[in-house]
Amino acid sequence: MKQVVRKAVFPAGGLGTRFLPATKVIPKEMLALVDKPIIQYGVEEAVASGIEHVIIITGRGKGAMEDHFDHSFELDATLERRGKKDLLEVSRGVAALARVSYVRQKDPLGLGHAVLCAKELVGNEPFAVILPDDVIDAEVPCIKQMIEVFNEKGGSVLATQTVEGPAISAYGVLAGSQDPANPRIYNCTGMVEKPKLDDAPSKQAIIGRYVLTPRVFELLEQTQPGAGGEIQLTDGIRALLKEEKVFGYTFEGKRFDAGDKFGMLQATVEFALKRPDLGPQFREYLKGLKL
Ligand code: UTP
C-alpha cells in the first residue's frame, strides 16, 4: 500500500552558538526574519505541502516555541478589546496553523539523535524532516516538491543545491548519477561529509530538507556517535542506502541559512524587498545608501 507523508519533524534542539549572544536566552528558531520567527516559515511550508502533524524536537530553554504555536489568551483578549482585528487574526492564525507536538531532546547529541527522538510519534510511516534554519523561498514549497519525488520514486529523498567552488566543503555532498529522465533527480550511491573541493564527488550539497522512510529510525539506533561525539543523520542515511534506494533532488527555489548571521542578513533583505507593505520603502532606503 502506498504510504502518504503526513508528518514533519523539526529538529530544534541545537544550541545555536553561531548566533550568540542573541541565542543565549532566545531559541535560534525564534529569531525574527522580518516579522516572523524562522521556524514559522518552515511550519507554513509543511502545512502548504499537505503535512498534518508537526513534531518539534526541543530542548532546555526552548519553551518560547511552544508558546508561539499556542493561544495567547491575554494578548488575544487585549487585541479584541482594542478592536485590532487584523492583529488578532495574525495572533490566532499562528495557533491555528497546525497540530504541533513537542519532544524534548535532553542532551543535544546531534541531528541524527534529534530525529530519533521523534520515532514514537512518527511510527511506521514515511516522514519529512525540515531544518528550521534553512528558510526556502519557492513557488512550490520545497517539501511538497520532494514529497512528489518520493511518491514517484518510492525511496527517501534528500534536498540538494548546486554549490560551485570551495564552498562545497561546508556541506555533506552527494555521490551518484543524474536520472536520465529528470536532471533534478540523482540516484544516490553515497555521501561524503564536508569534503575538500578535489575530493567532492559532485556539486550537489545536501541541505535541510529530507523525506525519509521509517527504517532510518532503526538504523539511527544502531549508529555510533561520529564527528564531535554526535549521532549524525547522514550516518543513518548512509546505512539506509545499503538497504533502500535514496534519491537526491535539486529543488526549485532559493535557500537561506538563517542560522548563520550572514545568511540571516541576506534573507532579511530579500524577504523584506518582496513584502508589499515594506518592499517599496525598503528599496528606496537601500538605493539611498552610499555603498
Ligand atoms: P546546527 O549545527 O546547524 O545547529 O544543527 P546548532 O547546533 O543549533 O547551531 P550552531 O551550529 O551551534 O550555531 C542543524 C539543526 O539540527 C538541530 C538544530 O536545532 C538545527 O535545527 N539539532 C542539532 C538538534 O535538534 N539537536 C542536536 O543535538 C543538534
PDB file of C-alpha atoms and ligand atoms in Angstrom:
ATOM      1  CA  MET A   1       0.000   0.000   0.000  1.00  0.00           C
ATOM      2  CA  LYS A   2       1.278   3.453  -0.887  1.00  0.00           C
ATOM      3  CA  GLN A   3       2.062   5.471   2.208  1.00  0.00           C
ATOM      4  CA  VAL A   4       1.282   9.147   2.461  1.00  0.00           C
ATOM      5  CA  VAL A   5       3.766  11.598   4.010  1.00  0.00           C
ATOM      6  CA  ARG A   6       1.694  13.181   6.811  1.00  0.00           C
ATOM      7  CA  LYS A   7       4.225  14.119   9.473  1.00  0.00           C
ATOM      8  CA  ALA A   8       7.159  16.519   9.571  1.00  0.00           C
ATOM      9  CA  VAL A   9       9.925  16.539  12.174  1.00  0.00           C
ATOM     10  CA  PHE A  10      11.578  19.861  13.021  1.00  0.00           C
ATOM     11  CA  PRO A  11      14.869  19.353  14.867  1.00  0.00           C
ATOM     12  CA  ALA A  12      15.186  22.439  17.031  1.00  0.00           C
ATOM     13  CA  GLY A  13      17.193  21.149  19.975  1.00  0.00           C
ATOM     14  CA  GLY A  14      20.546  22.647  18.971  1.00  0.00           C
ATOM     15  CA  LEU A  15      22.337  25.366  20.892  1.00  0.00           C
ATOM     16  CA  GLY A  16      22.562  27.937  18.099  1.00  0.00           C
ATOM     17  CA  THR A  17      26.071  29.006  19.073  1.00  0.00           C
ATOM     18  CA  ARG A  18      26.712  30.754  15.745  1.00  0.00           C
ATOM     19  CA  PHE A  19      24.159  33.356  16.734  1.00  0.00           C
ATOM     20  CA  LEU A  20      25.410  34.209  20.226  1.00  0.00           C
ATOM     21  CA  PRO A  21      24.686  36.355  22.132  1.00  0.00           C
ATOM     22  CA  ALA A  22      21.176  36.579  20.591  1.00  0.00           C
ATOM     23  CA  THR A  23      20.620  32.879  21.285  1.00  0.00           C
ATOM     24  CA  LYS A  24      21.767  32.878  24.893  1.00  0.00           C
ATOM     25  CA  VAL A  25      18.147  33.050  26.070  1.00  0.00           C
ATOM     26  CA  ILE A  26      16.062  33.127  22.882  1.00  0.00           C
ATOM     27  CA  PRO A  27      15.917  29.933  20.807  1.00  0.00           C
ATOM     28  CA  LYS A  28      17.565  30.398  17.405  1.00  0.00           C
ATOM     29  CA  GLU A  29      14.354  29.157  15.800  1.00  0.00           C
ATOM     30  CA  MET A  30      12.506  32.121  17.330  1.00  0.00           C
ATOM     31  CA  LEU A  31      14.741  34.800  15.799  1.00  0.00           C
ATOM     32  CA  ALA A  32      12.638  37.000  13.543  1.00  0.00           C
ATOM     33  CA  LEU A  33      13.070  37.077   9.796  1.00  0.00           C
ATOM     34  CA  VAL A  34      11.323  40.397   9.060  1.00  0.00           C
ATOM     35  CA  ASP A  35       8.422  39.797  11.486  1.00  0.00           C
ATOM     36  CA  LYS A  36       8.066  36.028  11.731  1.00  0.00           C
ATOM     37  CA  PRO A  37      10.173  33.564  13.733  1.00  0.00           C
ATOM     38  CA  ILE A  38      12.216  31.462  11.318  1.00  0.00           C
ATOM     39  CA  ILE A  39      10.541  28.214  12.432  1.00  0.00           C
ATOM     40  CA  GLN A  40       7.150  29.583  11.354  1.00  0.00           C
ATOM     41  CA  TYR A  41       8.333  29.741   7.737  1.00  0.00           C
ATOM     42  CA  GLY A  42       9.134  26.024   7.923  1.00  0.00           C
ATOM     43  CA  VAL A  43       5.812  25.146   9.572  1.00  0.00           C
ATOM     44  CA  GLU A  44       3.918  27.141   6.927  1.00  0.00           C
ATOM     45  CA  GLU A  45       5.880  25.325   4.204  1.00  0.00           C
ATOM     46  CA  ALA A  46       4.937  21.964   5.760  1.00  0.00           C
ATOM     47  CA  VAL A  47       1.251  22.855   6.031  1.00  0.00           C
ATOM     48  CA  ALA A  48       1.206  24.116   2.430  1.00  0.00           C
ATOM     49  CA  SER A  49       2.692  20.754   1.422  1.00  0.00           C
ATOM     50  CA  GLY A  50      -0.106  18.700   2.974  1.00  0.00           C
ATOM     51  CA  ILE A  51       1.617  17.845   6.276  1.00  0.00           C
ATOM     52  CA  GLU A  52      -0.963  17.219   9.022  1.00  0.00           C
ATOM     53  CA  HIS A  53       1.223  16.772  12.089  1.00  0.00           C
ATOM     54  CA  VAL A  54       4.266  18.841  13.009  1.00  0.00           C
ATOM     55  CA  ILE A  55       6.704  17.350  15.540  1.00  0.00           C
ATOM     56  CA  ILE A  56       9.173  19.816  17.016  1.00  0.00           C
ATOM     57  CA  ILE A  57      12.246  18.481  18.829  1.00  0.00           C
ATOM     58  CA  THR A  58      13.021  20.970  21.560  1.00  0.00           C
ATOM     59  CA  GLY A  59      15.486  21.286  24.386  1.00  0.00           C
ATOM     60  CA  ARG A  60      16.172  23.199  27.564  1.00  0.00           C
ATOM     61  CA  GLY A  61      15.218  26.874  27.332  1.00  0.00           C
ATOM     62  CA  LYS A  62      13.236  26.421  24.140  1.00  0.00           C
ATOM     63  CA  GLY A  63       9.756  26.834  25.620  1.00  0.00           C
ATOM     64  CA  ALA A  64       9.093  30.005  23.614  1.00  0.00           C
ATOM     65  CA  MET A  65       8.322  27.827  20.573  1.00  0.00           C
ATOM     66  CA  GLU A  66       5.510  26.065  22.455  1.00  0.00           C
ATOM     67  CA  ASP A  67       4.011  29.388  23.493  1.00  0.00           C
ATOM     68  CA  HIS A  68       4.313  30.710  19.947  1.00  0.00           C
ATOM     69  CA  PHE A  69       2.184  27.980  18.347  1.00  0.00           C
ATOM     70  CA  ASP A  70      -0.425  28.181  21.146  1.00  0.00           C
ATOM     71  CA  HIS A  71      -3.180  30.656  22.007  1.00  0.00           C
ATOM     72  CA  SER A  72      -2.055  33.734  23.884  1.00  0.00           C
ATOM     73  CA  PHE A  73      -5.101  34.485  25.980  1.00  0.00           C
ATOM     74  CA  GLU A  74      -4.010  37.878  27.371  1.00  0.00           C
ATOM     75  CA  LEU A  75      -2.736  39.140  24.023  1.00  0.00           C
ATOM     76  CA  ASP A  76      -5.825  37.975  22.122  1.00  0.00           C
ATOM     77  CA  ALA A  77      -8.215  39.424  24.729  1.00  0.00           C
ATOM     78  CA  THR A  78      -6.388  42.777  24.663  1.00  0.00           C
ATOM     79  CA  LEU A  79      -6.373  42.949  20.858  1.00  0.00           C
ATOM     80  CA  GLU A  80     -10.080  42.115  20.815  1.00  0.00           C
ATOM     81  CA  ARG A  81     -10.866  44.808  23.393  1.00  0.00           C
ATOM     82  CA  ARG A  82      -8.909  47.360  21.358  1.00  0.00           C
ATOM     83  CA  GLY A  83     -10.667  46.356  18.138  1.00  0.00           C
ATOM     84  CA  LYS A  84      -7.390  45.342  16.440  1.00  0.00           C
ATOM     85  CA  LYS A  85      -8.983  42.744  14.206  1.00  0.00           C
ATOM     86  CA  ASP A  86      -6.072  42.298  11.779  1.00  0.00           C
ATOM     87  CA  LEU A  87      -3.551  41.696  14.542  1.00  0.00           C
ATOM     88  CA  LEU A  88      -5.945  39.342  16.324  1.00  0.00           C
ATOM     89  CA  GLU A  89      -6.157  37.315  13.141  1.00  0.00           C
ATOM     90  CA  VAL A  90      -2.364  37.175  12.936  1.00  0.00           C
ATOM     91  CA  SER A  91      -2.058  36.013  16.546  1.00  0.00           C
ATOM     92  CA  ARG A  92      -4.869  33.441  16.323  1.00  0.00           C
ATOM     93  CA  GLY A  93      -3.686  32.289  12.889  1.00  0.00           C
ATOM     94  CA  VAL A  94      -0.341  31.118  14.279  1.00  0.00           C
ATOM     95  CA  ALA A  95      -2.064  28.994  16.934  1.00  0.00           C
ATOM     96  CA  ALA A  96      -4.387  27.505  14.309  1.00  0.00           C
ATOM     97  CA  LEU A  97      -1.634  26.737  11.774  1.00  0.00           C
ATOM     98  CA  ALA A  98      -1.045  23.094  12.549  1.00  0.00           C
ATOM     99  CA  ARG A  99      -1.305  20.258  15.015  1.00  0.00           C
ATOM    100  CA  VAL A 100       2.021  20.507  16.820  1.00  0.00           C
ATOM    101  CA  SER A 101       3.634  18.036  19.216  1.00  0.00           C
ATOM    102  CA  TYR A 102       6.866  18.520  21.131  1.00  0.00           C
ATOM    103  CA  VAL A 103       9.555  16.086  22.191  1.00  0.00           C
ATOM    104  CA  ARG A 104      12.395  17.135  24.447  1.00  0.00           C
ATOM    105  CA  GLN A 105      15.883  16.136  23.412  1.00  0.00           C
ATOM    106  CA  LYS A 106      17.523  16.037  26.837  1.00  0.00           C
ATOM    107  CA  ASP A 107      21.068  16.425  25.520  1.00  0.00           C
ATOM    108  CA  PRO A 108      21.998  17.923  22.145  1.00  0.00           C
ATOM    109  CA  LEU A 109      23.617  14.710  20.891  1.00  0.00           C
ATOM    110  CA  GLY A 110      23.335  15.600  17.227  1.00  0.00           C
ATOM    111  CA  LEU A 111      20.884  15.913  14.366  1.00  0.00           C
ATOM    112  CA  GLY A 112      20.523  12.123  13.979  1.00  0.00           C
ATOM    113  CA  HIS A 113      19.689  11.819  17.664  1.00  0.00           C
ATOM    114  CA  ALA A 114      17.174  14.670  17.390  1.00  0.00           C
ATOM    115  CA  VAL A 115      15.372  12.883  14.530  1.00  0.00           C
ATOM    116  CA  LEU A 116      15.422   9.643  16.513  1.00  0.00           C
ATOM    117  CA  CYS A 117      13.574  11.421  19.346  1.00  0.00           C
ATOM    118  CA  ALA A 118      10.519  11.534  17.004  1.00  0.00           C
ATOM    119  CA  LYS A 119      10.434   7.750  16.486  1.00  0.00           C
ATOM    120  CA  GLU A 120       7.377   7.026  18.651  1.00  0.00           C
ATOM    121  CA  LEU A 121       5.347   9.955  17.310  1.00  0.00           C
ATOM    122  CA  VAL A 122       6.138   9.184  13.657  1.00  0.00           C
ATOM    123  CA  GLY A 123       5.646   5.421  13.899  1.00  0.00           C
ATOM    124  CA  ASN A 124       5.953   3.178  10.873  1.00  0.00           C
ATOM    125  CA  GLU A 125       5.356   5.659   8.066  1.00  0.00           C
ATOM    126  CA  PRO A 126       7.453   7.894   5.807  1.00  0.00           C
ATOM    127  CA  PHE A 127       8.048  11.390   7.150  1.00  0.00           C
ATOM    128  CA  ALA A 128       9.611  14.731   6.302  1.00  0.00           C
ATOM    129  CA  VAL A 129      12.481  16.410   8.164  1.00  0.00           C
ATOM    130  CA  ILE A 130      12.698  20.184   7.995  1.00  0.00           C
ATOM    131  CA  LEU A 131      15.657  22.029   9.497  1.00  0.00           C
ATOM    132  CA  PRO A 132      14.128  25.329  10.585  1.00  0.00           C
ATOM    133  CA  ASP A 133      17.395  27.243   9.952  1.00  0.00           C
ATOM    134  CA  ASP A 134      17.067  26.612   6.255  1.00  0.00           C
ATOM    135  CA  VAL A 135      14.408  29.030   5.064  1.00  0.00           C
ATOM    136  CA  ILE A 136      13.414  28.358   1.469  1.00  0.00           C
ATOM    137  CA  ASP A 137      11.727  30.794  -0.860  1.00  0.00           C
ATOM    138  CA  ALA A 138       9.997  28.757  -3.566  1.00  0.00           C
ATOM    139  CA  GLU A 139       6.910  28.962  -5.735  1.00  0.00           C
ATOM    140  CA  VAL A 140       6.039  25.337  -4.958  1.00  0.00           C
ATOM    141  CA  PRO A 141       7.011  24.622  -1.330  1.00  0.00           C
ATOM    142  CA  CYS A 142      10.291  22.690  -1.252  1.00  0.00           C
ATOM    143  CA  ILE A 143       8.998  19.808   0.855  1.00  0.00           C
ATOM    144  CA  LYS A 144       5.981  19.483  -1.471  1.00  0.00           C
ATOM    145  CA  GLN A 145       8.328  19.105  -4.450  1.00  0.00           C
ATOM    146  CA  MET A 146      10.185  16.406  -2.525  1.00  0.00           C
ATOM    147  CA  ILE A 147       7.039  14.520  -1.481  1.00  0.00           C
ATOM    148  CA  GLU A 148       6.128  14.373  -5.176  1.00  0.00           C
ATOM    149  CA  VAL A 149       9.529  12.804  -5.953  1.00  0.00           C
ATOM    150  CA  PHE A 150       9.060  10.376  -3.034  1.00  0.00           C
ATOM    151  CA  ASN A 151       5.648   9.359  -4.368  1.00  0.00           C
ATOM    152  CA  GLU A 152       7.029   8.862  -7.864  1.00  0.00           C
ATOM    153  CA  LYS A 153      10.261   7.072  -6.942  1.00  0.00           C
ATOM    154  CA  GLY A 154       9.283   5.287  -3.730  1.00  0.00           C
ATOM    155  CA  GLY A 155      12.538   5.961  -1.872  1.00  0.00           C
ATOM    156  CA  SER A 156      13.941   8.516   0.564  1.00  0.00           C
ATOM    157  CA  VAL A 157      14.702  11.943  -0.905  1.00  0.00           C
ATOM    158  CA  LEU A 158      17.405  14.422   0.158  1.00  0.00           C
ATOM    159  CA  ALA A 159      17.203  18.045  -0.970  1.00  0.00           C
ATOM    160  CA  THR A 160      20.357  19.339  -2.628  1.00  0.00           C
ATOM    161  CA  GLN A 161      21.584  22.565  -4.119  1.00  0.00           C
ATOM    162  CA  THR A 162      24.381  23.042  -6.616  1.00  0.00           C
ATOM    163  CA  VAL A 163      27.383  24.645  -4.926  1.00  0.00           C
ATOM    164  CA  GLU A 164      30.345  25.838  -7.006  1.00  0.00           C
ATOM    165  CA  GLY A 165      33.948  26.005  -5.778  1.00  0.00           C
ATOM    166  CA  PRO A 166      35.447  25.565  -2.301  1.00  0.00           C
ATOM    167  CA  ALA A 167      32.159  26.457  -0.535  1.00  0.00           C
ATOM    168  CA  ILE A 168      31.173  22.804  -1.125  1.00  0.00           C
ATOM    169  CA  SER A 169      33.441  21.843   1.809  1.00  0.00           C
ATOM    170  CA  ALA A 170      30.851  23.148   4.284  1.00  0.00           C
ATOM    171  CA  TYR A 171      28.272  20.518   3.258  1.00  0.00           C
ATOM    172  CA  GLY A 172      27.507  16.838   3.013  1.00  0.00           C
ATOM    173  CA  VAL A 173      27.949  16.058  -0.687  1.00  0.00           C
ATOM    174  CA  LEU A 174      26.090  13.507  -2.749  1.00  0.00           C
ATOM    175  CA  ALA A 175      27.723  10.819  -4.880  1.00  0.00           C
ATOM    176  CA  GLY A 176      25.625   9.343  -7.657  1.00  0.00           C
ATOM    177  CA  SER A 177      24.363   9.882 -11.157  1.00  0.00           C
ATOM    178  CA  GLN A 178      21.746  12.119 -12.644  1.00  0.00           C
ATOM    179  CA  ASP A 179      18.451  10.480 -13.558  1.00  0.00           C
ATOM    180  CA  PRO A 180      18.272  10.458 -17.377  1.00  0.00           C
ATOM    181  CA  ALA A 181      14.549  11.296 -17.303  1.00  0.00           C
ATOM    182  CA  ASN A 182      14.798  14.160 -14.791  1.00  0.00           C
ATOM    183  CA  PRO A 183      18.067  16.079 -14.330  1.00  0.00           C
ATOM    184  CA  ARG A 184      16.876  17.363 -10.917  1.00  0.00           C
ATOM    185  CA  ILE A 185      16.890  13.801  -9.544  1.00  0.00           C
ATOM    186  CA  TYR A 186      20.090  11.971  -8.518  1.00  0.00           C
ATOM    187  CA  ASN A 187      20.332   8.253  -7.973  1.00  0.00           C
ATOM    188  CA  CYS A 188      22.374   8.423  -4.805  1.00  0.00           C
ATOM    189  CA  THR A 189      25.207   5.934  -4.276  1.00  0.00           C
ATOM    190  CA  GLY A 190      26.935   7.592  -1.344  1.00  0.00           C
ATOM    191  CA  MET A 191      27.619  10.747   0.641  1.00  0.00           C
ATOM    192  CA  VAL A 192      30.798  12.456   1.744  1.00  0.00           C
ATOM    193  CA  GLU A 193      30.719  14.774   4.758  1.00  0.00           C
ATOM    194  CA  LYS A 194      32.479  18.132   4.253  1.00  0.00           C
ATOM    195  CA  PRO A 195      34.947  17.012   1.526  1.00  0.00           C
ATOM    196  CA  LYS A 196      37.865  19.055   0.213  1.00  0.00           C
ATOM    197  CA  LEU A 197      36.990  20.550  -3.172  1.00  0.00           C
ATOM    198  CA  ASP A 198      39.128  17.956  -5.014  1.00  0.00           C
ATOM    199  CA  ASP A 199      37.502  15.058  -3.170  1.00  0.00           C
ATOM    200  CA  ALA A 200      33.889  16.219  -3.641  1.00  0.00           C
ATOM    201  CA  PRO A 201      32.044  13.533  -5.622  1.00  0.00           C
ATOM    202  CA  SER A 202      29.634  16.102  -7.141  1.00  0.00           C
ATOM    203  CA  LYS A 203      28.448  19.706  -6.763  1.00  0.00           C
ATOM    204  CA  GLN A 204      25.261  18.543  -5.048  1.00  0.00           C
ATOM    205  CA  ALA A 205      25.273  19.790  -1.450  1.00  0.00           C
ATOM    206  CA  ILE A 206      22.727  18.296   0.954  1.00  0.00           C
ATOM    207  CA  ILE A 207      20.591  20.949   2.663  1.00  0.00           C
ATOM    208  CA  GLY A 208      17.967  20.879   5.407  1.00  0.00           C
ATOM    209  CA  ARG A 209      15.025  19.045   3.857  1.00  0.00           C
ATOM    210  CA  TYR A 210      14.528  15.277   3.791  1.00  0.00           C
ATOM    211  CA  VAL A 211      11.751  12.779   3.124  1.00  0.00           C
ATOM    212  CA  LEU A 212      12.717   9.522   4.825  1.00  0.00           C
ATOM    213  CA  THR A 213      11.360   6.024   5.257  1.00  0.00           C
ATOM    214  CA  PRO A 214      10.882   4.872   8.889  1.00  0.00           C
ATOM    215  CA  ARG A 215      13.635   2.260   8.548  1.00  0.00           C
ATOM    216  CA  VAL A 216      16.058   5.122   9.237  1.00  0.00           C
ATOM    217  CA  PHE A 217      14.972   5.117  12.918  1.00  0.00           C
ATOM    218  CA  GLU A 218      16.240   1.565  13.492  1.00  0.00           C
ATOM    219  CA  LEU A 219      19.451   2.387  11.677  1.00  0.00           C
ATOM    220  CA  LEU A 220      19.949   5.560  13.724  1.00  0.00           C
ATOM    221  CA  GLU A 221      19.522   3.479  16.885  1.00  0.00           C
ATOM    222  CA  GLN A 222      22.477   1.384  15.754  1.00  0.00           C
ATOM    223  CA  THR A 223      24.568   4.409  14.703  1.00  0.00           C
ATOM    224  CA  GLN A 224      27.611   5.143  16.825  1.00  0.00           C
ATOM    225  CA  PRO A 225      28.448   8.783  17.606  1.00  0.00           C
ATOM    226  CA  GLY A 226      30.631  10.204  14.825  1.00  0.00           C
ATOM    227  CA  ALA A 227      32.255  13.593  14.333  1.00  0.00           C
ATOM    228  CA  GLY A 228      32.158  15.704  17.531  1.00  0.00           C
ATOM    229  CA  GLY A 229      30.611  12.844  19.571  1.00  0.00           C
ATOM    230  CA  GLU A 230      27.263  13.469  17.863  1.00  0.00           C
ATOM    231  CA  ILE A 231      24.928  11.000  16.179  1.00  0.00           C
ATOM    232  CA  GLN A 232      24.862  12.220  12.593  1.00  0.00           C
ATOM    233  CA  LEU A 233      21.773  11.970  10.410  1.00  0.00           C
ATOM    234  CA  THR A 234      23.988  11.399   7.360  1.00  0.00           C
ATOM    235  CA  ASP A 235      25.449   8.261   9.006  1.00  0.00           C
ATOM    236  CA  GLY A 236      21.917   6.898   9.395  1.00  0.00           C
ATOM    237  CA  ILE A 237      21.093   7.710   5.776  1.00  0.00           C
ATOM    238  CA  ARG A 238      24.337   6.100   4.616  1.00  0.00           C
ATOM    239  CA  ALA A 239      23.216   2.892   6.352  1.00  0.00           C
ATOM    240  CA  LEU A 240      19.786   3.265   4.721  1.00  0.00           C
ATOM    241  CA  LEU A 241      21.479   3.443   1.306  1.00  0.00           C
ATOM    242  CA  LYS A 242      22.746  -0.124   1.739  1.00  0.00           C
ATOM    243  CA  GLU A 243      19.158  -1.382   2.001  1.00  0.00           C
ATOM    244  CA  GLU A 244      16.950   1.008   0.045  1.00  0.00           C
ATOM    245  CA  LYS A 245      17.046   3.440  -2.825  1.00  0.00           C
ATOM    246  CA  VAL A 246      17.841   7.022  -1.864  1.00  0.00           C
ATOM    247  CA  PHE A 247      17.494   9.996  -4.191  1.00  0.00           C
ATOM    248  CA  GLY A 248      18.948  13.473  -4.286  1.00  0.00           C
ATOM    249  CA  TYR A 249      16.690  16.219  -5.551  1.00  0.00           C
ATOM    250  CA  THR A 250      17.814  19.665  -6.678  1.00  0.00           C
ATOM    251  CA  PHE A 251      14.814  21.657  -5.503  1.00  0.00           C
ATOM    252  CA  GLU A 252      13.426  24.681  -7.326  1.00  0.00           C
ATOM    253  CA  GLY A 253      13.770  27.778  -5.147  1.00  0.00           C
ATOM    254  CA  LYS A 254      16.288  29.708  -3.084  1.00  0.00           C
ATOM    255  CA  ARG A 255      17.612  28.624   0.296  1.00  0.00           C
ATOM    256  CA  PHE A 256      18.886  30.899   3.040  1.00  0.00           C
ATOM    257  CA  ASP A 257      20.858  29.679   6.047  1.00  0.00           C
ATOM    258  CA  ALA A 258      19.095  31.782   8.661  1.00  0.00           C
ATOM    259  CA  GLY A 259      21.043  30.056  11.461  1.00  0.00           C
ATOM    260  CA  ASP A 260      24.092  31.970  10.295  1.00  0.00           C
ATOM    261  CA  LYS A 261      24.488  35.742  10.691  1.00  0.00           C
ATOM    262  CA  PHE A 262      25.309  36.472   7.054  1.00  0.00           C
ATOM    263  CA  GLY A 263      22.595  34.121   5.775  1.00  0.00           C
ATOM    264  CA  MET A 264      20.063  35.818   8.035  1.00  0.00           C
ATOM    265  CA  LEU A 265      21.075  39.239   6.670  1.00  0.00           C
ATOM    266  CA  GLN A 266      20.647  38.031   3.074  1.00  0.00           C
ATOM    267  CA  ALA A 267      17.253  36.525   3.878  1.00  0.00           C
ATOM    268  CA  THR A 268      16.144  39.684   5.675  1.00  0.00           C
ATOM    269  CA  VAL A 269      16.969  41.887   2.686  1.00  0.00           C
ATOM    270  CA  GLU A 270      15.360  39.594   0.103  1.00  0.00           C
ATOM    271  CA  PHE A 271      12.229  38.796   2.106  1.00  0.00           C
ATOM    272  CA  ALA A 272      11.720  42.450   3.049  1.00  0.00           C
ATOM    273  CA  LEU A 273      12.067  43.544  -0.583  1.00  0.00           C
ATOM    274  CA  LYS A 274       9.354  41.067  -1.581  1.00  0.00           C
ATOM    275  CA  ARG A 275       6.876  42.320   1.024  1.00  0.00           C
ATOM    276  CA  PRO A 276       4.168  44.550  -0.480  1.00  0.00           C
ATOM    277  CA  ASP A 277       3.902  46.558   2.775  1.00  0.00           C
ATOM    278  CA  LEU A 278       7.658  47.117   3.239  1.00  0.00           C
ATOM    279  CA  GLY A 279       9.324  46.451  -0.119  1.00  0.00           C
ATOM    280  CA  PRO A 280       8.917  49.812  -1.896  1.00  0.00           C
ATOM    281  CA  GLN A 281      10.044  51.861   1.123  1.00  0.00           C
ATOM    282  CA  PHE A 282      12.927  49.491   1.861  1.00  0.00           C
ATOM    283  CA  ARG A 283      14.088  49.556  -1.783  1.00  0.00           C
ATOM    284  CA  GLU A 284      14.209  53.371  -1.693  1.00  0.00           C
ATOM    285  CA  TYR A 285      16.154  53.232   1.549  1.00  0.00           C
ATOM    286  CA  LEU A 286      18.714  50.784   0.120  1.00  0.00           C
ATOM    287  CA  LYS A 287      19.120  52.885  -3.037  1.00  0.00           C
ATOM    288  CA  GLY A 288      19.982  55.889  -0.872  1.00  0.00           C
ATOM    289  CA  LEU A 289      22.826  54.119   0.950  1.00  0.00           C
ATOM    290  CA  LYS A 290      26.314  55.106  -0.126  1.00  0.00           C
ATOM    291  CA  LEU A 291      27.764  51.630  -0.788  1.00  0.00           C
TER     292      LEU A 291
HETATM  293  P1  UTP B   1      23.166  23.085  13.584  1.00  0.00           P
HETATM  294  O1  UTP B   1      24.514  22.560  13.907  1.00  0.00           O
HETATM  295  O2  UTP B   1      23.003  23.970  12.419  1.00  0.00           O
HETATM  296  O3  UTP B   1      22.537  23.842  14.800  1.00  0.00           O
HETATM  297  O4  UTP B   1      22.154  21.868  13.502  1.00  0.00           O
HETATM  298  P2  UTP B   1      23.022  24.297  16.191  1.00  0.00           P
HETATM  299  O5  UTP B   1      23.890  23.287  16.832  1.00  0.00           O
HETATM  300  O6  UTP B   1      21.797  24.701  16.921  1.00  0.00           O
HETATM  301  O7  UTP B   1      23.762  25.649  15.817  1.00  0.00           O
HETATM  302  P3  UTP B   1      25.229  26.174  15.919  1.00  0.00           P
HETATM  303  O8  UTP B   1      25.992  25.439  14.863  1.00  0.00           O
HETATM  304  O9  UTP B   1      25.682  25.906  17.313  1.00  0.00           O
HETATM  305  O10 UTP B   1      25.064  27.627  15.647  1.00  0.00           O
HETATM  306  C1  UTP B   1      21.169  21.731  12.495  1.00  0.00           C
HETATM  307  C2  UTP B   1      19.782  21.544  13.084  1.00  0.00           C
HETATM  308  O11 UTP B   1      19.748  20.432  13.945  1.00  0.00           O
HETATM  309  C3  UTP B   1      19.208  20.776  15.193  1.00  0.00           C
HETATM  310  C4  UTP B   1      19.435  22.267  15.344  1.00  0.00           C
HETATM  311  O12 UTP B   1      18.471  22.830  16.209  1.00  0.00           O
HETATM  312  C5  UTP B   1      19.304  22.733  13.908  1.00  0.00           C
HETATM  313  O13 UTP B   1      17.956  22.959  13.558  1.00  0.00           O
HETATM  314  N1  UTP B   1      19.888  19.984  16.231  1.00  0.00           N
HETATM  315  C6  UTP B   1      21.240  19.901  16.245  1.00  0.00           C
HETATM  316  C7  UTP B   1      19.139  19.347  17.184  1.00  0.00           C
HETATM  317  O14 UTP B   1      17.892  19.413  17.194  1.00  0.00           O
HETATM  318  N2  UTP B   1      19.779  18.616  18.132  1.00  0.00           N
HETATM  319  C8  UTP B   1      21.120  18.498  18.166  1.00  0.00           C
HETATM  320  O15 UTP B   1      21.638  17.794  19.060  1.00  0.00           O
HETATM  321  C9  UTP B   1      21.869  19.166  17.202  1.00  0.00           C
END
